[in-house]
XYZ file of C-alpha atoms in Angstrom:
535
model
C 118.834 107.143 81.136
C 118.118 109.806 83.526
C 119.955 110.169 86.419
C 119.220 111.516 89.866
C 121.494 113.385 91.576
C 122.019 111.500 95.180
C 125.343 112.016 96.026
C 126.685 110.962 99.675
C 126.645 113.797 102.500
C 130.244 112.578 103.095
C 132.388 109.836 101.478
C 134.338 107.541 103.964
C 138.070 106.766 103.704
C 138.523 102.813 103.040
C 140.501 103.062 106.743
C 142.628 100.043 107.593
C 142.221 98.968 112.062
C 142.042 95.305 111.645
C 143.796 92.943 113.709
C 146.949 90.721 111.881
C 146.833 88.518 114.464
C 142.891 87.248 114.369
C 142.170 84.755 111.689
C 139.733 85.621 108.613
C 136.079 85.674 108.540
C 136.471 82.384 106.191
C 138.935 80.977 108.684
C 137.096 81.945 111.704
C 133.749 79.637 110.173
C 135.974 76.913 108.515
C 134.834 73.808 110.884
C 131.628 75.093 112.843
C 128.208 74.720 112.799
C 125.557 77.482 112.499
C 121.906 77.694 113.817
C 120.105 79.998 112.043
C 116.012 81.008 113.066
C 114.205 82.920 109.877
C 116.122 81.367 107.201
C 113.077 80.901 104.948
C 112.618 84.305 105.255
C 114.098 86.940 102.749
C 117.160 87.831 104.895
C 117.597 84.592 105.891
C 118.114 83.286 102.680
C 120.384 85.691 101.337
C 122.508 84.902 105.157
C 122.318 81.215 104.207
C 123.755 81.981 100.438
C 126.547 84.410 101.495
C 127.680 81.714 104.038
C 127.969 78.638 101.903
C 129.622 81.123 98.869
C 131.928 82.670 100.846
C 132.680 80.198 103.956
C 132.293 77.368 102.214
C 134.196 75.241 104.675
C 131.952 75.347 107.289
C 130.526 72.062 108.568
C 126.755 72.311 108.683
C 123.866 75.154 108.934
C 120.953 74.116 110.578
C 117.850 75.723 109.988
C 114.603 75.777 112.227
C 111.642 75.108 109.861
C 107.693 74.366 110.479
C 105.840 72.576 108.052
C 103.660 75.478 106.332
C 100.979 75.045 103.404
C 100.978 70.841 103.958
C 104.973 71.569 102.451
C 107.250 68.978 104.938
C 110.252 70.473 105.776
C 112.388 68.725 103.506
C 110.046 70.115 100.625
C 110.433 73.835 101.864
C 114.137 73.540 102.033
C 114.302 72.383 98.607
C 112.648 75.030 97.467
C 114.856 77.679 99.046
C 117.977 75.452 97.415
C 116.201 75.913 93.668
C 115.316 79.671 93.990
C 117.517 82.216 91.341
C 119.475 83.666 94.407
C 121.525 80.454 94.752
C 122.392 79.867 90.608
C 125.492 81.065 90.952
C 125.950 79.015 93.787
C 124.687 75.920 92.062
C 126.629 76.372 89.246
C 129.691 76.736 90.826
C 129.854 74.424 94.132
C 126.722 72.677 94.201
C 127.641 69.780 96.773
C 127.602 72.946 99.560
C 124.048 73.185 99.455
C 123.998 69.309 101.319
C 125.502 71.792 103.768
C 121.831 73.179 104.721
C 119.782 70.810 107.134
C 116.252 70.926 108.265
C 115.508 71.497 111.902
C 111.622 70.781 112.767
C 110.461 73.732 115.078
C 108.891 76.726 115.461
C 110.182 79.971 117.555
C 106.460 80.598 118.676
C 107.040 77.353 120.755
C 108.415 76.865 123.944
C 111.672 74.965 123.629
C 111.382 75.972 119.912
C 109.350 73.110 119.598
C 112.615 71.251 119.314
C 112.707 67.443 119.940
C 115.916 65.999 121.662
C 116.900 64.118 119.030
C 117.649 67.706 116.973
C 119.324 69.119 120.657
C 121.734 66.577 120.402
C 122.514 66.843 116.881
C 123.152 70.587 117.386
C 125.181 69.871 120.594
C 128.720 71.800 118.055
C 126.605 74.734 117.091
C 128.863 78.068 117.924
C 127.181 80.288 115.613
C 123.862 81.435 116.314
C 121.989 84.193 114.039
C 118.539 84.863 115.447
C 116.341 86.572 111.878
C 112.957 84.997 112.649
C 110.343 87.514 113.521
C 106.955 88.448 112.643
C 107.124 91.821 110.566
C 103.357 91.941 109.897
C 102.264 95.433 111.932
C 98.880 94.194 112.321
C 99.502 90.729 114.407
C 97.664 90.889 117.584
C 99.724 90.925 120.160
C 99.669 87.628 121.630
C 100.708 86.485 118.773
C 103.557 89.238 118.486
C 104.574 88.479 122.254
C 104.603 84.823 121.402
C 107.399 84.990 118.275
C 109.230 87.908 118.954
C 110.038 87.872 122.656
C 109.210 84.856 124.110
C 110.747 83.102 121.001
C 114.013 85.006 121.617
C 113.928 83.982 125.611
C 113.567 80.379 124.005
C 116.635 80.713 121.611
C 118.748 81.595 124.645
C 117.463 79.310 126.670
C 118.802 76.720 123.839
C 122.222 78.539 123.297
C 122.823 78.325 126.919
C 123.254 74.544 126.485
C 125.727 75.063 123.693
C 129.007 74.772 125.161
C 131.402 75.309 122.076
C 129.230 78.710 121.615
C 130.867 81.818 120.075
C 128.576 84.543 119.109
C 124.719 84.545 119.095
C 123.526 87.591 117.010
C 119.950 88.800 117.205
C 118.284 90.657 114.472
C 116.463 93.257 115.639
C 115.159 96.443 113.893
C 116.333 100.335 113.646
C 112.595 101.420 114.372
C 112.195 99.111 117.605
C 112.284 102.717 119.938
C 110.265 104.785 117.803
C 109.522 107.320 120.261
C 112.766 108.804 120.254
C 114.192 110.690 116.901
C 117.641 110.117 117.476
C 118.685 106.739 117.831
C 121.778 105.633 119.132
C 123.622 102.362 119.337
C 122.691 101.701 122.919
C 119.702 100.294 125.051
C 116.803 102.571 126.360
C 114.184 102.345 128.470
C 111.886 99.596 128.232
C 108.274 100.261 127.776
C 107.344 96.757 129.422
C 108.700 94.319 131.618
C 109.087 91.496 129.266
C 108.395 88.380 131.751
C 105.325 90.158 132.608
C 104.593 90.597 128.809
C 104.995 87.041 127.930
C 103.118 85.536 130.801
C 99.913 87.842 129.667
C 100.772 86.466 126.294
C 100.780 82.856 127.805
C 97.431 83.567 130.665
C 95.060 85.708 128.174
C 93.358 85.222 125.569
C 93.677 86.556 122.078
C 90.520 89.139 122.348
C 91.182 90.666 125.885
C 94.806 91.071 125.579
C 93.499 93.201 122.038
C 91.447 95.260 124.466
C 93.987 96.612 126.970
C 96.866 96.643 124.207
C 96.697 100.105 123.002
C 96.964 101.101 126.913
C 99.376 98.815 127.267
C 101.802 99.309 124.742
C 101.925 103.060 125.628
C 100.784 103.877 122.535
C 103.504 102.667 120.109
C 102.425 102.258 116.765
C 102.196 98.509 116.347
C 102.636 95.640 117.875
C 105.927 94.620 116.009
C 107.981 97.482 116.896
C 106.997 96.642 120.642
C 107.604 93.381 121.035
C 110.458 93.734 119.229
C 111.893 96.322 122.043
C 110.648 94.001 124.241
C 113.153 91.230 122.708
C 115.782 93.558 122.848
C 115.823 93.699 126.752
C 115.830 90.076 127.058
C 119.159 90.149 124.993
C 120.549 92.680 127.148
C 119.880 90.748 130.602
C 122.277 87.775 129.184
C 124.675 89.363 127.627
C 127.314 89.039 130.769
C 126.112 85.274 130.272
C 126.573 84.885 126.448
C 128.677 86.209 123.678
C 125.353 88.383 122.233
C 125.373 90.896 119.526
C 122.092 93.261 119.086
C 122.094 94.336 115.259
C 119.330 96.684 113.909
C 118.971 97.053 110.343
C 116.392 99.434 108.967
C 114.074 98.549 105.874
C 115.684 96.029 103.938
C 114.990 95.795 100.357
C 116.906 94.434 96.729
C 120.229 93.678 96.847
C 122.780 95.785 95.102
C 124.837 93.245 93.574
C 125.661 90.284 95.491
C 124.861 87.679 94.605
C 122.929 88.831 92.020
C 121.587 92.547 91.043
C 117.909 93.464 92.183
C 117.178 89.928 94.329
C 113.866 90.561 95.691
C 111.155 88.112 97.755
C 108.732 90.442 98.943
C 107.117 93.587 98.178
C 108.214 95.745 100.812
C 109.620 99.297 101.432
C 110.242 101.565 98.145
C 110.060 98.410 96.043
C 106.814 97.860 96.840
C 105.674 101.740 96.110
C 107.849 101.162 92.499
C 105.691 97.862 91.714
C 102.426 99.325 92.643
C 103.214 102.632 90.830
C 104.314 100.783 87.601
C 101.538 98.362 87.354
C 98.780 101.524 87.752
C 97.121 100.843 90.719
C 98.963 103.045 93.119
C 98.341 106.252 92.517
C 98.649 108.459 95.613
C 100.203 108.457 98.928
C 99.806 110.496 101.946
C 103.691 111.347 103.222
C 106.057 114.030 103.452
C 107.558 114.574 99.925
C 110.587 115.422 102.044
C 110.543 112.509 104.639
C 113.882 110.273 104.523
C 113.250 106.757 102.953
C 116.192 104.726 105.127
C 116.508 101.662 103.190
C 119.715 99.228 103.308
C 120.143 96.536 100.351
C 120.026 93.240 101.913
C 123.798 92.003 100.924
C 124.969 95.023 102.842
C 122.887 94.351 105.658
C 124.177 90.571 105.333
C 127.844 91.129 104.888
C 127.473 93.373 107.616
C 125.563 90.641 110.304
C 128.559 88.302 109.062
C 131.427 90.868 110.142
C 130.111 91.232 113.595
C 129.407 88.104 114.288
C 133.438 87.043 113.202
C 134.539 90.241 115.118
C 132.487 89.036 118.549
C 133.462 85.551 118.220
C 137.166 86.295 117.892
C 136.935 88.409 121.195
C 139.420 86.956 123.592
C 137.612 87.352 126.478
C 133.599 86.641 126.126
C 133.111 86.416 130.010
C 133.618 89.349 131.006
C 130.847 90.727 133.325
C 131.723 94.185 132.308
C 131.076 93.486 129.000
C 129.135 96.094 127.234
C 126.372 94.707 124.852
C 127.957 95.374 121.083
C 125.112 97.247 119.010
C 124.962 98.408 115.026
C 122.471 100.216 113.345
C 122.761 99.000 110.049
C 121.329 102.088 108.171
C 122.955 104.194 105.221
C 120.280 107.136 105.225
C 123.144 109.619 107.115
C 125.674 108.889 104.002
C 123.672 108.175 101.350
C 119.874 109.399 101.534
C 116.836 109.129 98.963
C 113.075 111.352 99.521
C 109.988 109.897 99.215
C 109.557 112.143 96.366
C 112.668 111.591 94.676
C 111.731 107.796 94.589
C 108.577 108.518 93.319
C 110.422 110.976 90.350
C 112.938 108.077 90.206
C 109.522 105.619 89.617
C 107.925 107.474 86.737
C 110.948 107.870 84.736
C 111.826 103.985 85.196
C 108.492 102.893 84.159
C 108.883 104.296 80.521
C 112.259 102.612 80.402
C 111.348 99.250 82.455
C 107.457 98.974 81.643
C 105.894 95.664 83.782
C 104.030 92.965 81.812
C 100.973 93.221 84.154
C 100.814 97.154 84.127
C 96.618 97.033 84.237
C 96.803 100.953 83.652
C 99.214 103.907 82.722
C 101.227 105.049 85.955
C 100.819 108.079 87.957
C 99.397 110.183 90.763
C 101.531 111.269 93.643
C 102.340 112.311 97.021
C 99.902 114.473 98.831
C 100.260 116.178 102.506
C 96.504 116.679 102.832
C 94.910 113.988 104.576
C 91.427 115.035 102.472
C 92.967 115.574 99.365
C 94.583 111.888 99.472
C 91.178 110.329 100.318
C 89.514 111.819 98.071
C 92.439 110.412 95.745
C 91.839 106.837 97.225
C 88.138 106.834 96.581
C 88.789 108.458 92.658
C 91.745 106.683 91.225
C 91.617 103.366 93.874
C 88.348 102.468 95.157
C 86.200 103.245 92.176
C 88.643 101.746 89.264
C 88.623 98.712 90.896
C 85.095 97.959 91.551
C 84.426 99.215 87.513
C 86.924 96.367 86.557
C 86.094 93.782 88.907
C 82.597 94.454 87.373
C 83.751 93.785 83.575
C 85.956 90.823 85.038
C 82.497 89.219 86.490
C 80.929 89.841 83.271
C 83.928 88.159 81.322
C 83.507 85.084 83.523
C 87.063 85.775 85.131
C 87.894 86.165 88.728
C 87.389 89.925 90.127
C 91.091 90.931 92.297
C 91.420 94.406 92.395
C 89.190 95.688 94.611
C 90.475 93.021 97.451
C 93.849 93.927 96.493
C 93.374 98.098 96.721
C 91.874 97.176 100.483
C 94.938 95.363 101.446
C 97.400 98.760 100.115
C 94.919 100.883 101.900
C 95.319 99.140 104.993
C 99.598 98.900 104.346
C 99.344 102.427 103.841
C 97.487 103.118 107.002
C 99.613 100.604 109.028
C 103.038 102.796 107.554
C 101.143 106.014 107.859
C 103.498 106.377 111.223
C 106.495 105.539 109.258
C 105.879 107.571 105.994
C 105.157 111.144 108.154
C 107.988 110.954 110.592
C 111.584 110.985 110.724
C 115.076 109.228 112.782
C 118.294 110.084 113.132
C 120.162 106.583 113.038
C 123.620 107.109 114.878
C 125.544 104.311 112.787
C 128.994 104.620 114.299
C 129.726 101.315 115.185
C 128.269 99.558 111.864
C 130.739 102.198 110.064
C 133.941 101.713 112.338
C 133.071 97.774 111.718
C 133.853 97.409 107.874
C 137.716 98.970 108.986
C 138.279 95.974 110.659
C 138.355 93.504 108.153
C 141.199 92.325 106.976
C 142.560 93.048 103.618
C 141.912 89.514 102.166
C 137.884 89.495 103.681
C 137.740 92.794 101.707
C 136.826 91.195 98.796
C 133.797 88.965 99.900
C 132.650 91.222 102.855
C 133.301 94.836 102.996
C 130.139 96.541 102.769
C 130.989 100.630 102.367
C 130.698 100.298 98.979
C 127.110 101.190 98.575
C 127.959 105.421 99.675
C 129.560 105.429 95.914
C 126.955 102.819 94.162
C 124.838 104.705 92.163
C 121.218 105.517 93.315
C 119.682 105.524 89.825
C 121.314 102.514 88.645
C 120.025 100.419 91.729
C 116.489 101.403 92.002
C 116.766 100.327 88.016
C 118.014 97.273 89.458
C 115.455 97.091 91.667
C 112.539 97.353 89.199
C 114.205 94.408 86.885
C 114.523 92.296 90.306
C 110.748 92.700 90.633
C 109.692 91.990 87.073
C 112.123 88.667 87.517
C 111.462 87.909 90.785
C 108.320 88.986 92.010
C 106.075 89.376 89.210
C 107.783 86.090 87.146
C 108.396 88.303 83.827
C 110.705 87.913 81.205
C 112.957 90.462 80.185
C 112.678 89.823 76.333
C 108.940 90.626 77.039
C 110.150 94.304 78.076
C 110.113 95.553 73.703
C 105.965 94.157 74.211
C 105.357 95.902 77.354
C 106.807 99.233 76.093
C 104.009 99.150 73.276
C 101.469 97.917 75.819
C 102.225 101.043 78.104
C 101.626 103.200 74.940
C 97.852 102.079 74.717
C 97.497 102.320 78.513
C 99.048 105.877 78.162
C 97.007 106.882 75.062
C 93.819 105.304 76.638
C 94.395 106.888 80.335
C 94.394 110.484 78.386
C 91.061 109.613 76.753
C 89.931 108.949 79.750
C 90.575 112.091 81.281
C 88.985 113.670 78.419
C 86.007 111.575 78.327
C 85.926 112.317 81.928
C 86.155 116.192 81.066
C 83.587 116.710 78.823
C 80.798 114.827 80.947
C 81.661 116.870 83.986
C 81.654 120.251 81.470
C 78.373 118.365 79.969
C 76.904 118.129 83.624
C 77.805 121.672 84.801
C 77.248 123.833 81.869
C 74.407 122.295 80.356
C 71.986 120.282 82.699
C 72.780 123.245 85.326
C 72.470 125.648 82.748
C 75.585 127.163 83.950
C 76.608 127.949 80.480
C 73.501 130.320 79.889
C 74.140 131.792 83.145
C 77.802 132.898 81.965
C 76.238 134.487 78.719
C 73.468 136.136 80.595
C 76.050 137.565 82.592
C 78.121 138.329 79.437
C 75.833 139.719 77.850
C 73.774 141.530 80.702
C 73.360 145.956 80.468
C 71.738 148.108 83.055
C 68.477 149.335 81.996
C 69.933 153.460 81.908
C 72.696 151.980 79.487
C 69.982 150.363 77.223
C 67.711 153.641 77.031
C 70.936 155.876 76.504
C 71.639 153.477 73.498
C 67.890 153.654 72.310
C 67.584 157.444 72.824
């Protein structure tokens, strides 16, 4: 196998500053009950697993649920409890999962659209991790204002009726100040005043608040970074009132190895770029060969949330009015980095080894700088593939997809386009001084500084066999058929281009008579050097 040469700008000593005296992150859990918001989501899950593995003698984790799809809650939980992430779990201590219980609400509502009954049950809760959030770029904003900032002014609005409370950590996100290039682990400016914010959200309707929103938003590049900044204030006005953490991870993507190699629910970040590269129907991108891809595997990003949260909750003092607000930027780009062009490099060369079941055509293309030169791309290798096949698909009496699916990665691309042509400078000091505080017998389950010496290569492989499992629901004794499969699409895909050749050379040579133009020219003499030669 090929490997890339990623090695980190600077390896970290496994320092020792941890505290004899505090007990262990198992310890410190053993006994409480968590609330947890977002734990259907793909962080959330892998939160949930890593809590009941590894602090398995907690008492209870509650987690806020709305029915979705005509599912009742109990249905969606019991779904999360048979997904592959928690076999290991199952296997081993499967009487923990009882340890997960339904809550009915929904963070878009006031109160969380929790009924008193479910207050009262949750009356112990002292953990509190706050993960739900809309990451969609293109929500309107109402709906943005609604679930990311309001719903965090509702979740401490709860947790300030929690008296045995020890931590409440929100979730928040790297990119949530994209204006700035450098990004510390402190507060800045806000660009709204959040009340205001969520009583437009609450006054307005959908349509008017989408007409003054581009004014309004100062120009920020979506509504999910925004109200996500906007969130991040109303953590910081409570945190002399509350034991709050702010913790901003950047893209999260596959784990690296716990609990399992490649886990993947979703097709975003470089996974997502892999996947549509090795199925065929991705074939160029407009970006910055160059531009930094910060990614963090989620079960770094987990074991991380975990750590902080048992560090702020075994704080002596949490009333302190002096108390600064504790930040992390969970990012890995300044130790361990990858380019957009060395994950596409990394892509091709997988995709002979790691072929997918539903590759549709052979992989290629690339990145491109020009604007032009990528839409002309889009229209040649995206837009007019797809409406050919949908066309045989409609003949064959089958369903026609891939045209409706190349408009949905044109509009991802354009909604990343921001993202994919600029670069940050995470400052990650804290969320690197954190993983020296764990004690030596946490080290085990939770320290998280292992990924500067994991090898690049060998994850993104991971990766791609976490999205063939996962994602795309393919077996990996199918992998011998899909190598031979990718040999047709290869051997057809250079036909192609020849077929392709020799009309266009057909076209301009012959109908144009360009061809007898060239051998006029060839062939052409003055008249003086014609009657020299007849003289």
């Amino acid at each position: 196998m090929y490997t890339f040469s990623n090695h980190p700008i600077g390896l970290l000593p496994m320092e020792q500053n941890y505290d004899p005296s505090k007990p262990s992150i198992s310890e410190f859990f053993a006994g409480r009950d968590v609330f947890i918001t977002g734990g259907t989501g793909f962080m959330g899950k892998v939160l949930i697993e890593k809590l009941l593995r590894s602090c398995s003698k907690l008492s209870n984790i509650f987690l806020l649920i709305r029915e979705k799809k005509q599912k009742t809650i109990m249905e969606r939980i019991n779904e999360i409890k048979n997904l592959p992430l928690f076999d290991k779990l199952r296997n081993e201590q499967s009487e923990l999962l009882d340890k997960m219980i339904p809550i009915q609400g929904d963070v878009s509502l006031l109160a969380l659209g929790l009924s008193q009954d479910d207050i009262d049950r949750m009356y112990n809760v002292s953990v509190i991790f706050h993960v739900a959030a809309s990451v969609r770029f293109d929500d309107p904003l109402k709906t943005a204002i609604l679930l990311n900032t309001r719903g965090t002014c509702e979740l401490i609005r709860f947790a300030k009726q929690l008296p045995a409370l020890r931590v409440l950590m929100h979730v928040s996100s790297t990119y949530s100040n994209p204006d700035r290039y450098v990004i510390e682990e402190e507060m800045y400016p806000a660009y709204a005043n959040w009340r205001d914010a969520i009583r437009i959200a609450e006054t307005f309707d959908e349509q008017t608040i989408d007409v003054f929103a581009p004014k309004y938003m100062g120009f920020l590049p979506n509504t999910y970074v925004f109200t996500k900044s906007l969130a991040e204030h109303v953590v910081n006005e409570h945190k002399d009132r509350l034991p709050i953490i702010l913790f901003r991870p950047s893209i999260v993507i596959s784990s690296m190895k716990d609990p399992i190699p490649g886990w993947m629910d979703n097709f975003n970040g470089p996974v997502g770029l892999l996947v549509g590269c090795g199925i065929g129907i991705c074939r160029t991108m407009y970006c910055d060969p160059n531009n930094i891809a910060d990614f963090t595997p989620v079960d770094v990003c987990i074991k991380a949330m975990i750590v902080a949260a048992w560090k702020r909750g075994t704080e002596p003092d949490q009333s302190d009015p002096n108390q600064q607000l504790p930040i992390y930027n969970c990012c890995i780009s300044n130790l361990r980095n990858s380019t957009m062009s060395q994950i596409v490099e990394m892509g091709r060369t997988l995709s002979d080894e790691i072929p997918l079941d539903k590759c549709i055509w052979a992989p290629g293309g690339g990145i491109t700088q020009l604007r032009i030169h990528n839409l002309i791309r889009v229209l040649l290798y995206h837009i007019l593939p797809a409406i050919l096949i949908d066309g045989v698909l409609r003949l064959m009496g089958q369903k026609p997809f891939l045209a409706k699916l190349q408009r949905k990665i044109y509009t991802a691309n354009i909604a990343l386009e921001y993202f994919i042509l600029n670069n940050w400078d995470f400052k990650n000091g804290n969320f690197i001084r954190l993983a020296s505080e764990i004690k030596p017998e946490d080290n085990k389950d939770f320290y998280y500084r292992d990924f500067i010496e994991f090898d690049v290569t060998l994850y993104f492989r991971n990766c791609i066999l976490g999205a063939r499992r996962y994602l795309l629901k393919e077996k990996d004794e199918n992998i011998p058929r899909a190598l031979t499969h990718l040999k047709r699409m290869k051997i057809l895909d250079k036909f192609c281009k020849y077929v392709i050749l020799f009309i266009f050379l057909y076209v301009i040579l012959i109908q144009f008579d360009v061809l007898e133009m060239i051998l006029f020219v060839i062939s052409y003499k003055p008249s003086h050097i014609i009657d020299n030669e007849c003289t």
